[in-house]
Coordinates of C-alpha atoms in Angstrom, one line a residue:
M1 CA -40.9 -35.3 -8.6
G2 CA -37.2 -35.8 -8.3
T3 CA -36.7 -35.9 -12.1
I4 CA -35.6 -33.4 -14.7
F5 CA -39.3 -32.5 -15.2
E6 CA -39.8 -31.4 -11.6
E7 CA -41.5 -27.9 -11.2
T8 CA -41.6 -27.4 -14.9
R9 CA -44.2 -25.0 -16.3
M10 CA -43.8 -26.2 -19.9
E11 CA -46.3 -28.9 -21.0
L12 CA -44.8 -32.4 -21.5
P13 CA -45.5 -32.6 -25.3
K14 CA -43.3 -29.5 -25.7
W15 CA -40.6 -31.3 -23.6
F16 CA -40.9 -34.4 -25.9
Q17 CA -40.4 -32.2 -29.0
I18 CA -37.3 -30.7 -27.5
I19 CA -35.9 -34.1 -26.5
T20 CA -36.7 -35.5 -30.0
L21 CA -34.9 -32.7 -31.7
M22 CA -31.8 -33.2 -29.5
L23 CA -31.8 -36.9 -29.9
N24 CA -32.1 -36.7 -33.7
A25 CA -29.4 -34.1 -34.1
K26 CA -26.2 -36.0 -34.8
S27 CA -24.0 -33.2 -33.5
S28 CA -26.5 -31.6 -31.1
I29 CA -28.7 -28.6 -31.7
S30 CA -28.4 -25.1 -30.2
A31 CA -31.0 -23.5 -27.9
K32 CA -31.5 -20.7 -30.5
E33 CA -32.5 -23.2 -33.1
I34 CA -35.0 -24.8 -30.7
E35 CA -36.3 -21.3 -29.9
R36 CA -37.0 -20.7 -33.7
N37 CA -38.5 -24.1 -34.3
L38 CA -40.8 -24.4 -31.3
G39 CA -41.6 -20.7 -30.7
V40 CA -40.4 -20.7 -27.0
T41 CA -38.2 -18.1 -25.5
Y42 CA -34.4 -18.6 -25.6
K43 CA -34.3 -18.8 -21.8
T44 CA -36.8 -21.6 -21.8
A45 CA -35.0 -23.5 -24.6
Y46 CA -31.7 -23.2 -22.9
Y47 CA -33.0 -24.3 -19.6
A48 CA -34.8 -27.3 -21.1
C49 CA -31.7 -28.3 -23.0
M50 CA -29.6 -28.3 -19.9
R51 CA -32.1 -30.5 -18.1
V52 CA -32.3 -32.9 -21.0
R53 CA -28.5 -33.3 -20.9
I54 CA -28.8 -34.2 -17.2
G55 CA -31.3 -36.8 -18.2
M56 CA -28.6 -38.3 -20.5
L57 CA -26.4 -39.3 -17.6
M58 CA -25.9 -43.0 -18.0
P59 CA -26.0 -45.6 -15.1
E60 CA -22.5 -46.3 -13.7
T61 CA -21.1 -49.2 -15.8
K62 CA -17.4 -50.1 -15.9
L63 CA -15.5 -50.5 -19.1
N64 CA -13.6 -53.7 -19.8
G65 CA -11.7 -55.4 -22.6
I66 CA -9.5 -53.1 -24.8
I67 CA -9.7 -49.6 -23.3
E68 CA -8.1 -46.5 -24.7
M69 CA -7.4 -43.5 -22.5
D70 CA -6.3 -40.0 -23.6
E71 CA -6.7 -36.3 -22.7
S72 CA -7.7 -33.4 -24.8
Y73 CA -7.8 -29.6 -24.3
F74 CA -10.9 -27.5 -25.0
G75 CA -10.9 -23.8 -25.7
G76 CA -11.0 -21.3 -28.5
K77 CA -8.1 -19.3 -29.9
A78 CA -6.2 -17.8 -26.9
R79 CA -6.0 -14.0 -26.6
K80 CA -3.0 -12.2 -25.1
N81 CA -3.6 -10.3 -21.8
H82 CA -7.2 -11.4 -21.7
T83 CA -8.8 -13.6 -19.0
I84 CA -12.3 -14.9 -19.2
S85 CA -14.6 -16.1 -16.4
D86 CA -16.3 -19.4 -16.2
D87 CA -19.7 -17.9 -17.2
N88 CA -18.5 -16.4 -20.5
V89 CA -18.7 -18.2 -23.8
S90 CA -15.1 -19.0 -24.5
L91 CA -12.8 -21.6 -23.0
A92 CA -9.6 -19.9 -23.9
Q93 CA -7.6 -18.0 -21.3
T94 CA -4.2 -16.3 -21.4
T95 CA -1.7 -18.7 -22.9
L96 CA -1.0 -19.2 -26.6
K97 CA 0.5 -22.7 -25.9
R98 CA -1.3 -25.7 -27.3
G99 CA -1.5 -29.2 -25.8
R100 CA 0.0 -30.0 -22.4
G101 CA 0.8 -27.0 -20.4
T102 CA -2.0 -24.9 -21.9
N103 CA -4.5 -23.0 -19.8
K104 CA -7.4 -24.5 -21.7
V105 CA -9.7 -27.0 -20.0
S106 CA -8.2 -30.5 -19.8
V107 CA -10.7 -33.4 -20.3
V108 CA -9.7 -37.0 -19.9
G109 CA -11.6 -39.7 -21.9
M110 CA -11.8 -43.5 -21.8
V111 CA -13.4 -45.6 -24.4
Q112 CA -14.0 -49.3 -24.7
R113 CA -13.4 -50.5 -28.3
Q114 CA -16.8 -51.3 -29.8
G115 CA -18.3 -50.0 -26.5
N116 CA -19.0 -46.9 -24.5
V117 CA -17.0 -43.8 -23.7
K118 CA -16.6 -41.9 -20.4
T119 CA -15.2 -38.3 -20.0
K120 CA -14.3 -36.2 -17.1
I121 CA -12.8 -32.7 -16.6
I122 CA -9.6 -33.1 -14.6
E123 CA -7.8 -29.8 -14.2
K124 CA -4.6 -31.3 -12.8
L125 CA -3.5 -34.4 -14.7
T126 CA -1.6 -36.0 -11.9
K127 CA -1.0 -39.7 -11.5
R128 CA -3.4 -39.8 -8.6
N129 CA -6.3 -38.2 -10.4
L130 CA -5.9 -40.3 -13.5
L131 CA -5.7 -43.5 -11.5
Y132 CA -8.8 -42.5 -9.5
M133 CA -10.7 -42.0 -12.8
L134 CA -9.4 -45.3 -14.2
K135 CA -10.4 -47.3 -11.1
S136 CA -13.9 -45.7 -11.0
N137 CA -14.7 -46.5 -14.6
A138 CA -12.8 -49.6 -15.7
K139 CA -12.3 -53.2 -14.7
S140 CA -8.8 -54.5 -14.4
D141 CA -9.6 -58.1 -14.9
N142 CA -9.4 -59.3 -18.6
S143 CA -8.7 -55.7 -19.6
I144 CA -5.8 -53.9 -21.3
L145 CA -5.2 -50.2 -21.4
M146 CA -3.9 -48.3 -24.4
T147 CA -2.3 -44.8 -23.9
D148 CA 0.3 -42.5 -25.4
G149 CA 3.6 -41.8 -23.7
F150 CA 2.4 -39.2 -21.2
R151 CA 4.4 -39.8 -18.0
S152 CA 1.4 -39.5 -15.7
Y153 CA -0.1 -42.7 -17.2
N154 CA 2.8 -44.8 -15.9
E155 CA 1.2 -45.1 -12.5
L156 CA -1.9 -46.8 -14.1
E157 CA 0.2 -50.0 -14.6
T158 CA -0.3 -50.6 -10.8
Y159 CA -4.0 -51.3 -11.6
I160 CA -4.2 -52.6 -15.2
E161 CA -1.9 -53.9 -17.9
R162 CA -0.9 -51.1 -20.3
L163 CA 0.4 -50.8 -23.8
V164 CA 1.9 -47.6 -25.0
V165 CA 2.0 -46.0 -28.5
I166 CA 4.8 -43.3 -28.9
H167 CA 3.4 -40.7 -31.2
S168 CA 6.8 -39.2 -32.0
K169 CA 7.6 -42.6 -33.7
Q170 CA 4.2 -43.9 -34.9
Y171 CA 0.5 -43.5 -34.5
S172 CA -0.4 -47.2 -34.4
K173 CA 1.2 -50.6 -34.2
G174 CA -1.3 -53.4 -34.8
I175 CA -3.9 -53.1 -32.0
V176 CA -1.8 -50.7 -30.1
H177 CA -3.3 -47.2 -30.8
I178 CA -5.7 -44.6 -29.3
N179 CA -7.4 -43.7 -32.6
T180 CA -10.9 -44.5 -31.2
I181 CA -10.7 -41.9 -28.4
E182 CA -9.0 -39.4 -30.6
G183 CA -11.8 -39.8 -33.1
F184 CA -14.3 -39.1 -30.3
W185 CA -12.4 -35.9 -29.4
S186 CA -12.7 -34.8 -33.1
Y187 CA -16.4 -35.6 -33.1
V188 CA -17.0 -33.5 -29.9
K189 CA -15.0 -30.5 -31.0
N190 CA -16.5 -30.4 -34.5
G191 CA -19.9 -30.7 -32.9
I192 CA -19.3 -27.8 -30.5
K193 CA -17.8 -25.6 -33.3
G194 CA -20.7 -26.4 -35.7
S195 CA -23.7 -26.2 -33.3
F196 CA -22.6 -23.9 -30.5
K197 CA -19.5 -22.0 -31.8
S198 CA -18.3 -22.0 -28.2
V199 CA -19.4 -23.1 -24.8
S200 CA -18.5 -21.9 -21.3
K201 CA -16.2 -23.8 -19.0
K202 CA -18.9 -23.8 -16.4
Y203 CA -21.4 -25.9 -18.4
L204 CA -18.9 -28.0 -20.4
P205 CA -19.5 -31.2 -18.4
L206 CA -23.2 -31.2 -19.5
Y207 CA -22.3 -30.8 -23.1
L208 CA -19.8 -33.7 -22.8
I209 CA -22.6 -35.8 -21.3
E210 CA -24.7 -35.2 -24.4
F211 CA -21.9 -36.2 -26.8
E212 CA -21.2 -39.3 -24.6
W213 CA -24.9 -40.3 -25.0
K214 CA -24.8 -39.9 -28.7
F215 CA -21.6 -41.9 -29.0
N216 CA -22.8 -44.6 -26.7
N217 CA -26.1 -45.0 -28.6
R218 CA -24.6 -44.7 -32.1
N219 CA -25.7 -48.3 -32.9
F220 CA -29.0 -48.3 -31.1
K221 CA -31.8 -49.4 -33.4
G222 CA -34.8 -49.1 -31.1
N223 CA -37.0 -46.3 -29.8
E224 CA -34.4 -43.8 -28.5
L225 CA -37.0 -41.4 -27.1
E226 CA -38.4 -44.2 -24.9
K227 CA -34.9 -45.3 -23.9
F228 CA -34.1 -41.7 -22.9
L229 CA -37.3 -41.2 -20.9
K230 CA -36.7 -44.4 -19.0
N231 CA -33.2 -43.3 -18.2
A232 CA -34.1 -39.7 -17.3
L233 CA -36.8 -40.8 -14.9
F234 CA -34.2 -42.7 -12.8
Q235 CA -32.0 -39.6 -12.6
E236 CA -32.4 -38.0 -9.1
K237 CA -30.2 -35.2 -10.2
E238 CA -31.8 -32.0 -11.6
L239 CA -30.9 -28.4 -12.3
E240 CA -33.0 -26.4 -9.9
H241 CA -32.4 -23.2 -11.7
W242 CA -31.8 -22.6 -15.4
K243 CA -28.6 -20.9 -14.4
A244 CA -26.4 -23.0 -12.1
Q245 CA -25.0 -21.3 -9.0
S246 CA -21.4 -22.5 -9.6
S247 CA -19.1 -24.6 -11.7
Q248 CA -18.8 -27.0 -8.7
Q249 CA -22.6 -27.6 -8.8
I250 CA -22.4 -28.7 -12.5
K251 CA -19.4 -31.0 -11.7
N252 CA -21.4 -32.5 -8.8
I253 CA -24.2 -33.3 -11.1
A254 CA -22.0 -34.8 -13.8
Y255 CA -19.5 -36.7 -11.7
G256 CA -21.1 -37.0 -8.2
N257 CA -19.9 -35.5 -5.0
E258 CA -16.2 -36.4 -4.9

């Protein structure tokens, strides 16, 4: 009760097989592949995968030390005069512009060097929203923040010491760079493209949670299935239906009720 396994009709050994396949896949595995491997329906495989991703939510721990922060934009090739709802399998909308100012989904990431990563969808990259995410996920004592020259990051200096790398001049200067978080973005986008081709904006937070888990456990040498089960059983959040009722429901599961 109160876990990702609540009210399930699928036997637990089948659940453990799905979990093991997802944990062992370096860049994740699609529901269609699980359907073929285990002989379950696509709906069952998709539903189970979403619940497993919820079980990958890590306990709230704050980053410290050298922290990198950057934003990235998720979406396929934009199509002119074509809008797409949250439920459809493309993140692209109506603009052909890349980077800041695009209509693609903006995701902010923070990573502690040699440590964990944390991501969050922030549709408006304002100083206030970025500062809230920083305070929620990082300690200011004995920490230093690395960012690029994006103006909205200037406000973060009220909370933490910050060093800036100006990409129009150089990509790194000694320890001053954001190559770690940029490498994570590359890992996520290649994983989505390789395993899923595209994902919907609605469920993107859950896919990001899975890639966070894989990155955060990249050096783990123990029994990862056991670690996952212990973590999942402490998650009181669960997806009651295989299809979420709204994008906000998914965000509440991933980020809490803010």
